[in-house]
């Protein structure tokens, strides 16, 4: 492979973002002295190109490793945290590099293993496979039968499944009120689902106070106005009924508390 040194040097030092950078020690074979040594270099990974510089501030790379047709693996060496870049071609040079620590070594091995074009091709194939499966699943969902509109109408006609605002709610006292929140004028009717007219729920009958005497005289603390419902027959408003009955209960409760204080059951 022939590379334009000028273009490669410009790419190595341009402002394009790097995939990984850091200091590594690079093993150097010394054939004349029959030994090895390590040189500390600044490495920059961009795509599938691994550049190394003499210093971090250097403007021209000392060398380049094209990460194609190679594997990145841990290796046994005198130095700790060492790994190697080995190529498939027989007789190809292997690059032995040493990181400053375990975390740095793992980060470099991971970044270099994903830098090759072969790895990117595998990733693209896997993504294409996932996209194809997703498209098939979507097509199957679109072909599945949908519920008919008549089935939906039958579903809504079930009184137990109707929305609350379309159906009166039964209260504990056996009477009903509309959940729309407002008072419905007497004589007003509301259409039901069958197109007919429904009558407003009946009002509870007026009752005499349990605290009144046999002669009909009101008990102490209860005014005569409280004995009559403030709600006219032509009006159905649960809030007014609730307040009216609540006044009587409050008076009876106060009387019971006073008797308890006097010691009378």
Short mmCIF file of C-alpha atoms in Angstrom, two decimals:
data_model
loop_
_atom_site.label_atom_id
_atom_site.label_comp_id
_atom_site.label_asym_id
_atom_site.label_seq_id
_atom_site.Cartn_x
_atom_site.Cartn_y
_atom_site.Cartn_z
CA UNK A 1 0.00 0.00 0.00
CA UNK A 2 1.35 3.39 -1.00
CA UNK A 3 0.48 6.41 1.08
CA UNK A 4 1.10 10.04 0.40
CA UNK A 5 3.34 11.07 3.26
CA UNK A 6 2.29 14.70 3.06
CA UNK A 7 -1.43 13.91 3.20
CA UNK A 8 -0.94 11.39 5.98
CA UNK A 9 1.12 13.83 8.06
CA UNK A 10 -1.55 16.51 7.62
CA UNK A 11 -4.29 14.10 8.67
CA UNK A 12 -2.30 13.07 11.73
CA UNK A 13 -1.97 16.63 13.03
CA UNK A 14 -5.19 18.25 11.77
CA UNK A 15 -8.09 19.21 14.01
CA UNK A 16 -10.16 16.12 13.19
CA UNK A 17 -11.17 14.30 16.40
CA UNK A 18 -9.07 11.32 17.46
CA UNK A 19 -10.61 8.03 18.59
CA UNK A 20 -7.97 7.46 21.26
CA UNK A 21 -4.75 9.10 22.43
CA UNK A 22 -2.13 8.52 25.08
CA UNK A 23 1.43 7.61 25.90
CA UNK A 24 2.67 4.07 25.26
CA UNK A 25 6.05 2.46 25.39
CA UNK A 26 7.00 0.88 22.10
CA UNK A 27 9.40 -2.06 22.03
CA UNK A 28 12.39 -1.65 19.78
CA UNK A 29 14.42 -4.64 18.61
CA UNK A 30 18.16 -4.04 18.66
CA UNK A 31 19.73 -6.75 16.53
CA UNK A 32 23.29 -5.52 16.91
CA UNK A 33 23.14 -5.57 20.69
CA UNK A 34 20.92 -8.68 20.85
CA UNK A 35 18.44 -7.07 23.17
CA UNK A 36 15.28 -5.05 23.40
CA UNK A 37 14.41 -1.62 24.73
CA UNK A 38 11.27 0.50 25.05
CA UNK A 39 10.75 4.03 23.84
CA UNK A 40 8.01 6.25 25.21
CA UNK A 41 5.93 7.67 22.39
CA UNK A 42 2.70 9.67 21.99
CA UNK A 43 0.10 7.59 20.09
CA UNK A 44 -2.92 8.94 18.22
CA UNK A 45 -5.63 6.65 16.80
CA UNK A 46 -7.76 8.04 13.95
CA UNK A 47 -9.99 5.56 12.22
CA UNK A 48 -7.87 2.58 11.26
CA UNK A 49 -4.62 4.56 11.36
CA UNK A 50 -2.40 4.53 14.45
CA UNK A 51 0.15 7.35 14.49
CA UNK A 52 3.00 7.71 16.97
CA UNK A 53 5.00 10.86 17.69
CA UNK A 54 8.22 11.48 19.54
CA UNK A 55 6.52 13.97 21.84
CA UNK A 56 2.97 15.09 22.44
CA UNK A 57 3.69 18.50 20.90
CA UNK A 58 5.39 17.07 17.80
CA UNK A 59 3.92 18.23 14.48
CA UNK A 60 5.12 15.31 12.38
CA UNK A 61 4.54 11.61 13.12
CA UNK A 62 7.47 9.25 13.44
CA UNK A 63 5.54 6.27 12.15
CA UNK A 64 2.19 4.83 11.16
CA UNK A 65 0.48 1.47 11.69
CA UNK A 66 -2.43 0.55 9.39
CA UNK A 67 -4.78 -1.56 11.47
CA UNK A 68 -6.05 -3.93 8.78
CA UNK A 69 -5.60 -7.68 8.71
CA UNK A 70 -4.30 -7.75 12.25
CA UNK A 71 -5.28 -8.82 15.75
CA UNK A 72 -4.71 -7.09 19.07
CA UNK A 73 -3.93 -9.39 21.96
CA UNK A 74 -2.23 -9.47 25.32
CA UNK A 75 1.28 -10.86 25.32
CA UNK A 76 3.84 -12.14 27.75
CA UNK A 77 6.70 -9.73 28.15
CA UNK A 78 9.14 -8.58 30.74
CA UNK A 79 7.16 -5.39 31.07
CA UNK A 80 3.76 -5.42 32.76
CA UNK A 81 0.60 -4.25 30.91
CA UNK A 82 2.00 -5.26 27.53
CA UNK A 83 -0.04 -6.08 24.41
CA UNK A 84 0.81 -6.72 20.77
CA UNK A 85 -0.51 -5.89 17.31
CA UNK A 86 0.11 -8.94 15.14
CA UNK A 87 -0.60 -9.21 11.41
CA UNK A 88 -1.87 -12.23 9.53
CA UNK A 89 0.88 -12.18 6.91
CA UNK A 90 3.75 -14.48 7.65
CA UNK A 91 6.89 -12.62 8.52
CA UNK A 92 5.06 -9.36 9.19
CA UNK A 93 6.35 -7.21 11.98
CA UNK A 94 4.56 -7.31 15.32
CA UNK A 95 4.23 -4.18 17.42
CA UNK A 96 4.61 -4.72 21.15
CA UNK A 97 3.30 -1.85 23.24
CA UNK A 98 3.22 -1.28 26.99
CA UNK A 99 0.64 0.87 28.80
CA UNK A 100 1.06 2.70 32.09
CA UNK A 101 -1.58 0.65 33.90
CA UNK A 102 -4.33 -1.94 33.68
CA UNK A 103 -7.09 0.54 32.84
CA UNK A 104 -5.05 2.21 30.09
CA UNK A 105 -4.10 -1.16 28.61
CA UNK A 106 -7.71 -2.36 28.45
CA UNK A 107 -8.82 0.92 26.88
CA UNK A 108 -6.15 0.71 24.18
CA UNK A 109 -6.87 -2.94 23.37
CA UNK A 110 -10.58 -2.19 23.06
CA UNK A 111 -10.05 0.86 20.84
CA UNK A 112 -7.53 -0.85 18.55
CA UNK A 113 -9.66 -3.98 18.18
CA UNK A 114 -12.57 -1.88 16.87
CA UNK A 115 -10.54 0.30 14.52
CA UNK A 116 -10.24 -1.99 11.51
CA UNK A 117 -12.48 -1.91 8.47
CA UNK A 118 -13.24 -5.61 8.96
CA UNK A 119 -14.73 -4.87 12.38
CA UNK A 120 -16.85 -2.04 11.00
CA UNK A 121 -18.10 -4.33 8.25
CA UNK A 122 -19.21 -6.89 10.84
CA UNK A 123 -21.01 -4.16 12.78
CA UNK A 124 -22.79 -2.95 9.63
CA UNK A 125 -23.89 -6.48 8.79
CA UNK A 126 -25.27 -6.99 12.28
CA UNK A 127 -27.16 -3.69 12.12
CA UNK A 128 -28.58 -4.59 8.71
CA UNK A 129 -29.76 -7.92 10.11
CA UNK A 130 -31.46 -6.21 13.04
CA UNK A 131 -33.10 -3.72 10.69
CA UNK A 132 -34.40 -6.50 8.47
CA UNK A 133 -35.88 -8.33 11.46
CA UNK A 134 -37.51 -5.13 12.68
CA UNK A 135 -39.07 -4.51 9.25
CA UNK A 136 -40.46 -8.06 9.14
CA UNK A 137 -41.94 -7.66 12.60
CA UNK A 138 -43.56 -4.36 11.62
CA UNK A 139 -45.01 -5.87 8.44
CA UNK A 140 -46.46 -8.77 10.45
CA UNK A 141 -48.11 -6.35 12.87
CA UNK A 142 -49.68 -4.41 10.00
CA UNK A 143 -51.09 -7.60 8.47
CA UNK A 144 -52.66 -8.76 11.72
CA UNK A 145 -56.49 -8.41 11.77
CA UNK A 146 -57.88 -5.37 13.49
CA UNK A 147 -60.99 -5.14 15.60
CA UNK A 148 -64.07 -4.18 13.62
CA UNK A 149 -65.92 -0.98 14.35
CA UNK A 150 -69.06 -2.95 15.22
CA UNK A 151 -67.09 -4.82 17.86
CA UNK A 152 -66.03 -1.49 19.34
CA UNK A 153 -69.67 -0.33 19.47
CA UNK A 154 -70.69 -3.49 21.26
CA UNK A 155 -67.84 -2.97 23.65
CA UNK A 156 -68.97 0.56 24.47
CA UNK A 157 -72.57 -0.54 24.90
CA UNK A 158 -71.61 -2.53 27.98
CA UNK A 159 -72.72 -0.35 30.92
CA UNK A 160 -69.86 -1.60 33.06
CA UNK A 161 -67.28 -0.31 30.58
CA UNK A 162 -68.80 3.07 29.82
CA UNK A 163 -66.90 6.22 30.78
CA UNK A 164 -67.83 7.72 34.12
CA UNK A 165 -69.02 11.01 32.63
CA UNK A 166 -71.57 9.13 30.54
CA UNK A 167 -73.06 7.11 33.39
CA UNK A 168 -74.48 8.09 36.80
CA UNK A 169 -72.47 6.83 39.75
CA UNK A 170 -74.32 4.94 42.49
CA UNK A 171 -73.60 6.26 45.98
CA UNK A 172 -73.68 4.44 49.29
CA UNK A 173 -77.07 5.83 50.27
CA UNK A 174 -78.69 4.25 47.24
CA UNK A 175 -79.16 7.49 45.28
CA UNK A 176 -77.33 8.61 42.19
CA UNK A 177 -75.73 11.82 40.99
CA UNK A 178 -74.08 12.82 37.75
CA UNK A 179 -70.26 12.99 37.78
CA UNK A 180 -70.12 16.04 35.53
CA UNK A 181 -69.68 18.21 38.63
CA UNK A 182 -72.51 20.73 38.03
CA UNK A 183 -76.12 20.80 39.22
CA UNK A 184 -78.60 19.66 36.61
CA UNK A 185 -81.84 21.65 36.50
CA UNK A 186 -85.03 19.77 37.20
CA UNK A 187 -86.85 18.52 34.20
CA UNK A 188 -83.64 18.44 32.13
CA UNK A 189 -82.91 15.09 30.59
CA UNK A 190 -79.77 13.52 29.23
CA UNK A 191 -79.77 11.29 26.16
CA UNK A 192 -78.55 7.76 26.66
CA UNK A 193 -76.66 5.55 24.23
CA UNK A 194 -79.83 4.20 22.68
CA UNK A 195 -81.07 7.63 21.67
CA UNK A 196 -83.75 7.76 24.39
CA UNK A 197 -84.12 10.13 27.33
CA UNK A 198 -83.20 9.30 30.90
CA UNK A 199 -84.76 10.92 33.93
CA UNK A 200 -82.60 12.50 36.62
CA UNK A 201 -82.13 10.31 39.72
CA UNK A 202 -84.73 10.79 42.48
CA UNK A 203 -84.08 12.90 45.55
CA UNK A 204 -84.02 11.24 48.98
CA UNK A 205 -87.26 11.75 50.97
CA UNK A 206 -87.35 14.36 53.65
CA UNK A 207 -86.91 12.80 57.02
CA UNK A 208 -87.48 13.97 60.55
CA UNK A 209 -84.58 14.43 62.85
CA UNK A 210 -83.70 11.45 65.00
CA UNK A 211 -83.08 13.86 67.86
CA UNK A 212 -86.58 15.37 67.72
CA UNK A 213 -89.11 14.52 70.38
CA UNK A 214 -92.23 12.49 69.95
CA UNK A 215 -94.25 15.66 69.69
CA UNK A 216 -92.20 16.77 66.70
CA UNK A 217 -90.40 19.60 68.45
CA UNK A 218 -86.83 20.02 67.30
CA UNK A 219 -83.99 19.00 69.57
CA UNK A 220 -81.86 21.72 71.16
CA UNK A 221 -79.13 23.00 68.88
CA UNK A 222 -81.02 22.21 65.69
CA UNK A 223 -82.74 25.12 64.06
CA UNK A 224 -86.05 24.62 62.27
CA UNK A 225 -84.39 25.65 59.01
CA UNK A 226 -82.10 22.65 59.29
CA UNK A 227 -85.03 20.23 59.38
CA UNK A 228 -86.11 21.12 55.88
CA UNK A 229 -83.90 20.27 52.92
CA UNK A 230 -82.45 23.40 51.29
CA UNK A 231 -82.58 21.63 47.95
CA UNK A 232 -85.81 22.21 46.01
CA UNK A 233 -87.38 19.14 44.40
CA UNK A 234 -86.56 20.36 40.90
CA UNK A 235 -82.83 20.40 41.63
CA UNK A 236 -80.43 17.50 42.07
CA UNK A 237 -77.16 18.57 43.62
CA UNK A 238 -75.35 16.10 45.81
CA UNK A 239 -73.07 18.72 47.38
CA UNK A 240 -76.04 20.60 48.90
CA UNK A 241 -77.60 17.38 50.18
CA UNK A 242 -74.27 16.39 51.69
CA UNK A 243 -73.93 19.71 53.51
CA UNK A 244 -77.51 19.59 54.80
CA UNK A 245 -77.22 16.11 56.32
CA UNK A 246 -73.77 16.98 57.60
CA UNK A 247 -75.11 19.84 59.74
CA UNK A 248 -77.47 17.54 61.58
CA UNK A 249 -74.74 14.98 62.16
CA UNK A 250 -72.39 17.67 63.49
CA UNK A 251 -75.04 18.80 66.04
CA UNK A 252 -75.71 15.25 67.17
CA UNK A 253 -71.99 14.64 67.58
CA UNK A 254 -71.57 17.75 69.75
CA UNK A 255 -74.46 16.64 71.96
CA UNK A 256 -72.93 13.19 72.37
CA UNK A 257 -69.56 14.71 73.32
CA UNK A 258 -71.24 16.92 75.94
CA UNK A 259 -73.02 13.91 77.47
CA UNK A 260 -69.73 12.03 77.59
CA UNK A 261 -68.13 14.91 79.49
CA UNK A 262 -71.02 14.98 82.01
CA UNK A 263 -70.63 11.25 82.52
CA UNK A 264 -73.99 10.29 81.01
CA UNK A 265 -73.98 7.50 78.39
#
